[in-house]
Amino acid sequence: MNTDINTDGDTQPVPDEPTTELDHVTVENDDAPDECAIFPREASEDALMTNWISAHEGSFVALDSMR
């Protein structure tokens, strides 16, 4: 990742590649905290085996509650 200096003097990251669109699914577990899995929207089935992030209930919130 490159960094450039903007006119305000703040360092801003400049992406080397186009932004990846993400999708998510919430997994509701009966005997454990629910989980939210986040993954690239256009990923192949093979890529989805290694290109994802998960978070347990309590460490994520609804986007609307933060706006």
PDB file of N, CA, C and O in Angstrom, residues 9-52:
ATOM      1  N   GLY A   9      -2.007  18.000   4.909  1.00  0.00           N
ATOM      2  CA  GLY A   9      -0.831  17.509   5.606  1.00  0.00           C
ATOM      3  C   GLY A   9      -1.042  16.162   6.274  1.00  0.00           C
ATOM      4  O   GLY A   9      -0.144  15.645   6.913  1.00  0.00           O
ATOM      5  N   ASP A  10      -2.245  15.575   6.151  1.00  0.00           N
ATOM      6  CA  ASP A  10      -2.518  14.267   6.734  1.00  0.00           C
ATOM      7  C   ASP A  10      -2.063  13.171   5.782  1.00  0.00           C
ATOM      8  O   ASP A  10      -2.174  13.296   4.573  1.00  0.00           O
ATOM      9  N   THR A  11      -1.537  12.088   6.325  1.00  0.00           N
ATOM     10  CA  THR A  11      -1.151  10.949   5.504  1.00  0.00           C
ATOM     11  C   THR A  11      -2.385  10.095   5.242  1.00  0.00           C
ATOM     12  O   THR A  11      -3.068   9.695   6.179  1.00  0.00           O
ATOM     13  N   GLN A  12      -2.675   9.848   3.995  1.00  0.00           N
ATOM     14  CA  GLN A  12      -3.842   9.061   3.599  1.00  0.00           C
ATOM     15  C   GLN A  12      -3.380   7.846   2.815  1.00  0.00           C
ATOM     16  O   GLN A  12      -2.549   7.969   1.920  1.00  0.00           O
ATOM     17  N   PRO A  13      -3.903   6.646   3.134  1.00  0.00           N
ATOM     18  CA  PRO A  13      -3.556   5.478   2.332  1.00  0.00           C
ATOM     19  C   PRO A  13      -4.159   5.597   0.939  1.00  0.00           C
ATOM     20  O   PRO A  13      -5.279   6.075   0.777  1.00  0.00           O
ATOM     21  N   VAL A  14      -3.393   5.199  -0.054  1.00  0.00           N
ATOM     22  CA  VAL A  14      -3.858   5.184  -1.429  1.00  0.00           C
ATOM     23  C   VAL A  14      -3.835   3.734  -1.887  1.00  0.00           C
ATOM     24  O   VAL A  14      -2.774   3.116  -1.921  1.00  0.00           O
ATOM     25  N   PRO A  15      -5.012   3.170  -2.200  1.00  0.00           N
ATOM     26  CA  PRO A  15      -5.037   1.752  -2.573  1.00  0.00           C
ATOM     27  C   PRO A  15      -4.297   1.498  -3.878  1.00  0.00           C
ATOM     28  O   PRO A  15      -4.355   2.291  -4.805  1.00  0.00           O
ATOM     29  N   ASP A  16      -3.563   0.374  -3.922  1.00  0.00           N
ATOM     30  CA  ASP A  16      -2.868  -0.036  -5.135  1.00  0.00           C
ATOM     31  C   ASP A  16      -3.817  -0.745  -6.092  1.00  0.00           C
ATOM     32  O   ASP A  16      -3.558  -0.823  -7.274  1.00  0.00           O
ATOM     33  N   GLU A  17      -4.907  -1.284  -5.562  1.00  0.00           N
ATOM     34  CA  GLU A  17      -5.859  -2.055  -6.349  1.00  0.00           C
ATOM     35  C   GLU A  17      -7.256  -1.514  -6.117  1.00  0.00           C
ATOM     36  O   GLU A  17      -7.508  -0.829  -5.129  1.00  0.00           O
ATOM     37  N   PRO A  18      -8.193  -1.857  -7.021  1.00  0.00           N
ATOM     38  CA  PRO A  18      -9.581  -1.435  -6.799  1.00  0.00           C
ATOM     39  C   PRO A  18     -10.121  -2.009  -5.492  1.00  0.00           C
ATOM     40  O   PRO A  18      -9.669  -3.044  -5.006  1.00  0.00           O
ATOM     41  N   THR A  19     -11.081  -1.335  -4.913  1.00  0.00           N
ATOM     42  CA  THR A  19     -11.713  -1.788  -3.679  1.00  0.00           C
ATOM     43  C   THR A  19     -12.494  -3.071  -3.923  1.00  0.00           C
ATOM     44  O   THR A  19     -13.165  -3.209  -4.935  1.00  0.00           O
ATOM     45  N   THR A  20     -12.406  -4.014  -2.996  1.00  0.00           N
ATOM     46  CA  THR A  20     -13.142  -5.268  -3.086  1.00  0.00           C
ATOM     47  C   THR A  20     -14.478  -5.108  -2.374  1.00  0.00           C
ATOM     48  O   THR A  20     -14.525  -4.627  -1.248  1.00  0.00           O
ATOM     49  N   GLU A  21     -15.565  -5.515  -3.033  1.00  0.00           N
ATOM     50  CA  GLU A  21     -16.875  -5.485  -2.389  1.00  0.00           C
ATOM     51  C   GLU A  21     -17.012  -6.711  -1.510  1.00  0.00           C
ATOM     52  O   GLU A  21     -16.633  -7.807  -1.898  1.00  0.00           O
ATOM     53  N   LEU A  22     -17.528  -6.488  -0.307  1.00  0.00           N
ATOM     54  CA  LEU A  22     -17.672  -7.570   0.656  1.00  0.00           C
ATOM     55  C   LEU A  22     -19.137  -7.915   0.858  1.00  0.00           C
ATOM     56  O   LEU A  22     -20.017  -7.098   0.659  1.00  0.00           O
ATOM     57  N   ASP A  23     -19.379  -9.140   1.278  1.00  0.00           N
ATOM     58  CA  ASP A  23     -20.707  -9.606   1.649  1.00  0.00           C
ATOM     59  C   ASP A  23     -20.590 -10.229   3.031  1.00  0.00           C
ATOM     60  O   ASP A  23     -19.485 -10.403   3.543  1.00  0.00           O
ATOM     61  N   HIS A  24     -21.696 -10.540   3.660  1.00  0.00           N
ATOM     62  CA  HIS A  24     -21.640 -11.149   4.990  1.00  0.00           C
ATOM     63  C   HIS A  24     -22.823 -12.083   5.196  1.00  0.00           C
ATOM     64  O   HIS A  24     -23.809 -12.021   4.471  1.00  0.00           O
ATOM     65  N   VAL A  25     -22.688 -12.929   6.170  1.00  0.00           N
ATOM     66  CA  VAL A  25     -23.773 -13.807   6.607  1.00  0.00           C
ATOM     67  C   VAL A  25     -23.661 -13.936   8.123  1.00  0.00           C
ATOM     68  O   VAL A  25     -22.558 -13.969   8.668  1.00  0.00           O
ATOM     69  N   THR A  26     -24.803 -13.962   8.800  1.00  0.00           N
ATOM     70  CA  THR A  26     -24.812 -14.180  10.245  1.00  0.00           C
ATOM     71  C   THR A  26     -25.191 -15.630  10.507  1.00  0.00           C
ATOM     72  O   THR A  26     -26.216 -16.103  10.020  1.00  0.00           O
ATOM     73  N   VAL A  27     -24.353 -16.330  11.234  1.00  0.00           N
ATOM     74  CA  VAL A  27     -24.585 -17.730  11.580  1.00  0.00           C
ATOM     75  C   VAL A  27     -25.141 -17.764  12.997  1.00  0.00           C
ATOM     76  O   VAL A  27     -24.472 -17.328  13.935  1.00  0.00           O
ATOM     77  N   GLU A  28     -26.374 -18.246  13.129  1.00  0.00           N
ATOM     78  CA  GLU A  28     -27.010 -18.323  14.440  1.00  0.00           C
ATOM     79  C   GLU A  28     -26.721 -19.691  15.053  1.00  0.00           C
ATOM     80  O   GLU A  28     -27.156 -20.710  14.530  1.00  0.00           O
ATOM     81  N   ASN A  29     -25.962 -19.706  16.139  1.00  0.00           N
ATOM     82  CA  ASN A  29     -25.575 -20.941  16.820  1.00  0.00           C
ATOM     83  C   ASN A  29     -26.469 -21.170  18.035  1.00  0.00           C
ATOM     84  O   ASN A  29     -26.731 -20.237  18.788  1.00  0.00           O
ATOM     85  N   ASP A  30     -26.913 -22.411  18.226  1.00  0.00           N
ATOM     86  CA  ASP A  30     -27.765 -22.741  19.375  1.00  0.00           C
ATOM     87  C   ASP A  30     -26.993 -22.751  20.686  1.00  0.00           C
ATOM     88  O   ASP A  30     -27.493 -22.285  21.709  1.00  0.00           O
ATOM     89  N   ASP A  31     -25.772 -23.288  20.668  1.00  0.00           N
ATOM     90  CA  ASP A  31     -25.028 -23.479  21.910  1.00  0.00           C
ATOM     91  C   ASP A  31     -23.748 -22.651  21.996  1.00  0.00           C
ATOM     92  O   ASP A  31     -22.862 -22.952  22.784  1.00  0.00           O
ATOM     93  N   ALA A  32     -23.668 -21.598  21.198  1.00  0.00           N
ATOM     94  CA  ALA A  32     -22.497 -20.721  21.201  1.00  0.00           C
ATOM     95  C   ALA A  32     -22.938 -19.348  20.710  1.00  0.00           C
ATOM     96  O   ALA A  32     -24.025 -19.217  20.137  1.00  0.00           O
ATOM     97  N   PRO A  33     -22.122 -18.313  20.920  1.00  0.00           N
ATOM     98  CA  PRO A  33     -22.490 -16.991  20.405  1.00  0.00           C
ATOM     99  C   PRO A  33     -22.658 -17.024  18.880  1.00  0.00           C
ATOM    100  O   PRO A  33     -21.979 -17.783  18.190  1.00  0.00           O
ATOM    101  N   ASP A  34     -23.586 -16.232  18.366  1.00  0.00           N
ATOM    102  CA  ASP A  34     -23.743 -16.114  16.924  1.00  0.00           C
ATOM    103  C   ASP A  34     -22.457 -15.555  16.327  1.00  0.00           C
ATOM    104  O   ASP A  34     -21.657 -14.918  17.018  1.00  0.00           O
ATOM    105  N   GLU A  35     -22.242 -15.811  15.040  1.00  0.00           N
ATOM    106  CA  GLU A  35     -21.047 -15.339  14.348  1.00  0.00           C
ATOM    107  C   GLU A  35     -21.436 -14.591  13.082  1.00  0.00           C
ATOM    108  O   GLU A  35     -22.415 -14.937  12.436  1.00  0.00           O
ATOM    109  N   CYS A  36     -20.671 -13.581  12.737  1.00  0.00           N
ATOM    110  CA  CYS A  36     -20.832 -12.861  11.487  1.00  0.00           C
ATOM    111  C   CYS A  36     -19.608 -13.177  10.637  1.00  0.00           C
ATOM    112  O   CYS A  36     -18.481 -12.948  11.065  1.00  0.00           O
ATOM    113  N   ALA A  37     -19.833 -13.728   9.450  1.00  0.00           N
ATOM    114  CA  ALA A  37     -18.736 -14.025   8.531  1.00  0.00           C
ATOM    115  C   ALA A  37     -18.757 -12.997   7.398  1.00  0.00           C
ATOM    116  O   ALA A  37     -19.813 -12.719   6.825  1.00  0.00           O
ATOM    117  N   ILE A  38     -17.602 -12.421   7.103  1.00  0.00           N
ATOM    118  CA  ILE A  38     -17.446 -11.408   6.056  1.00  0.00           C
ATOM    119  C   ILE A  38     -16.498 -11.970   5.014  1.00  0.00           C
ATOM    120  O   ILE A  38     -15.449 -12.518   5.351  1.00  0.00           O
ATOM    121  N   PHE A  39     -16.860 -11.818   3.729  1.00  0.00           N
ATOM    122  CA  PHE A  39     -16.074 -12.432   2.659  1.00  0.00           C
ATOM    123  C   PHE A  39     -16.219 -11.627   1.375  1.00  0.00           C
ATOM    124  O   PHE A  39     -17.179 -10.868   1.218  1.00  0.00           O
ATOM    125  N   PRO A  40     -15.255 -11.761   0.441  1.00  0.00           N
ATOM    126  CA  PRO A  40     -15.342 -11.053  -0.834  1.00  0.00           C
ATOM    127  C   PRO A  40     -16.560 -11.528  -1.626  1.00  0.00           C
ATOM    128  O   PRO A  40     -16.802 -12.731  -1.754  1.00  0.00           O
ATOM    129  N   ARG A  41     -17.342 -10.591  -2.126  1.00  0.00           N
ATOM    130  CA  ARG A  41     -18.584 -10.897  -2.836  1.00  0.00           C
ATOM    131  C   ARG A  41     -18.351 -11.775  -4.060  1.00  0.00           C
ATOM    132  O   ARG A  41     -19.119 -12.697  -4.316  1.00  0.00           O
ATOM    133  N   GLU A  42     -17.317 -11.541  -4.818  1.00  0.00           N
ATOM    134  CA  GLU A  42     -17.085 -12.257  -6.078  1.00  0.00           C
ATOM    135  C   GLU A  42     -16.123 -13.432  -5.937  1.00  0.00           C
ATOM    136  O   GLU A  42     -15.638 -13.958  -6.936  1.00  0.00           O
ATOM    137  N   ALA A  43     -15.843 -13.878  -4.735  1.00  0.00           N
ATOM    138  CA  ALA A  43     -14.868 -14.955  -4.530  1.00  0.00           C
ATOM    139  C   ALA A  43     -15.411 -16.299  -5.024  1.00  0.00           C
ATOM    140  O   ALA A  43     -16.592 -16.589  -4.894  1.00  0.00           O
ATOM    141  N   SER A  44     -14.516 -17.106  -5.580  1.00  0.00           N
ATOM    142  CA  SER A  44     -14.880 -18.462  -5.996  1.00  0.00           C
ATOM    143  C   SER A  44     -15.039 -19.329  -4.747  1.00  0.00           C
ATOM    144  O   SER A  44     -14.625 -18.949  -3.653  1.00  0.00           O
ATOM    145  N   GLU A  45     -15.624 -20.513  -4.914  1.00  0.00           N
ATOM    146  CA  GLU A  45     -15.776 -21.422  -3.779  1.00  0.00           C
ATOM    147  C   GLU A  45     -14.419 -21.784  -3.185  1.00  0.00           C
ATOM    148  O   GLU A  45     -14.272 -21.873  -1.964  1.00  0.00           O
ATOM    149  N   ASP A  46     -13.418 -21.983  -4.030  1.00  0.00           N
ATOM    150  CA  ASP A  46     -12.072 -22.299  -3.526  1.00  0.00           C
ATOM    151  C   ASP A  46     -11.505 -21.129  -2.719  1.00  0.00           C
ATOM    152  O   ASP A  46     -10.914 -21.320  -1.653  1.00  0.00           O
ATOM    153  N   ALA A  47     -11.666 -19.911  -3.217  1.00  0.00           N
ATOM    154  CA  ALA A  47     -11.140 -18.734  -2.518  1.00  0.00           C
ATOM    155  C   ALA A  47     -11.853 -18.521  -1.185  1.00  0.00           C
ATOM    156  O   ALA A  47     -11.241 -18.079  -0.209  1.00  0.00           O
ATOM    157  N   LEU A  48     -13.143 -18.850  -1.117  1.00  0.00           N
ATOM    158  CA  LEU A  48     -13.893 -18.653   0.127  1.00  0.00           C
ATOM    159  C   LEU A  48     -13.379 -19.523   1.265  1.00  0.00           C
ATOM    160  O   LEU A  48     -13.615 -19.219   2.435  1.00  0.00           O
ATOM    161  N   MET A  49     -12.649 -20.569   0.949  1.00  0.00           N
ATOM    162  CA  MET A  49     -12.122 -21.440   1.998  1.00  0.00           C
ATOM    163  C   MET A  49     -11.048 -20.732   2.828  1.00  0.00           C
ATOM    164  O   MET A  49     -10.804 -21.108   3.976  1.00  0.00           O
ATOM    165  N   THR A  50     -10.409 -19.686   2.258  1.00  0.00           N
ATOM    166  CA  THR A  50      -9.332 -18.993   2.970  1.00  0.00           C
ATOM    167  C   THR A  50      -9.504 -17.477   3.029  1.00  0.00           C
ATOM    168  O   THR A  50      -8.727 -16.813   3.708  1.00  0.00           O
ATOM    169  N   ASN A  51     -10.480 -16.909   2.340  1.00  0.00           N
ATOM    170  CA  ASN A  51     -10.648 -15.455   2.270  1.00  0.00           C
ATOM    171  C   ASN A  51     -11.905 -15.009   2.998  1.00  0.00           C
ATOM    172  O   ASN A  51     -12.896 -14.633   2.382  1.00  0.00           O
ATOM    173  N   TRP A  52     -11.868 -15.048   4.313  1.00  0.00           N
ATOM    174  CA  TRP A  52     -13.007 -14.632   5.109  1.00  0.00           C
ATOM    175  C   TRP A  52     -12.551 -14.182   6.485  1.00  0.00           C
ATOM    176  O   TRP A  52     -11.446 -14.470   6.918  1.00  0.00           O
TER     177      TRP A  52
END
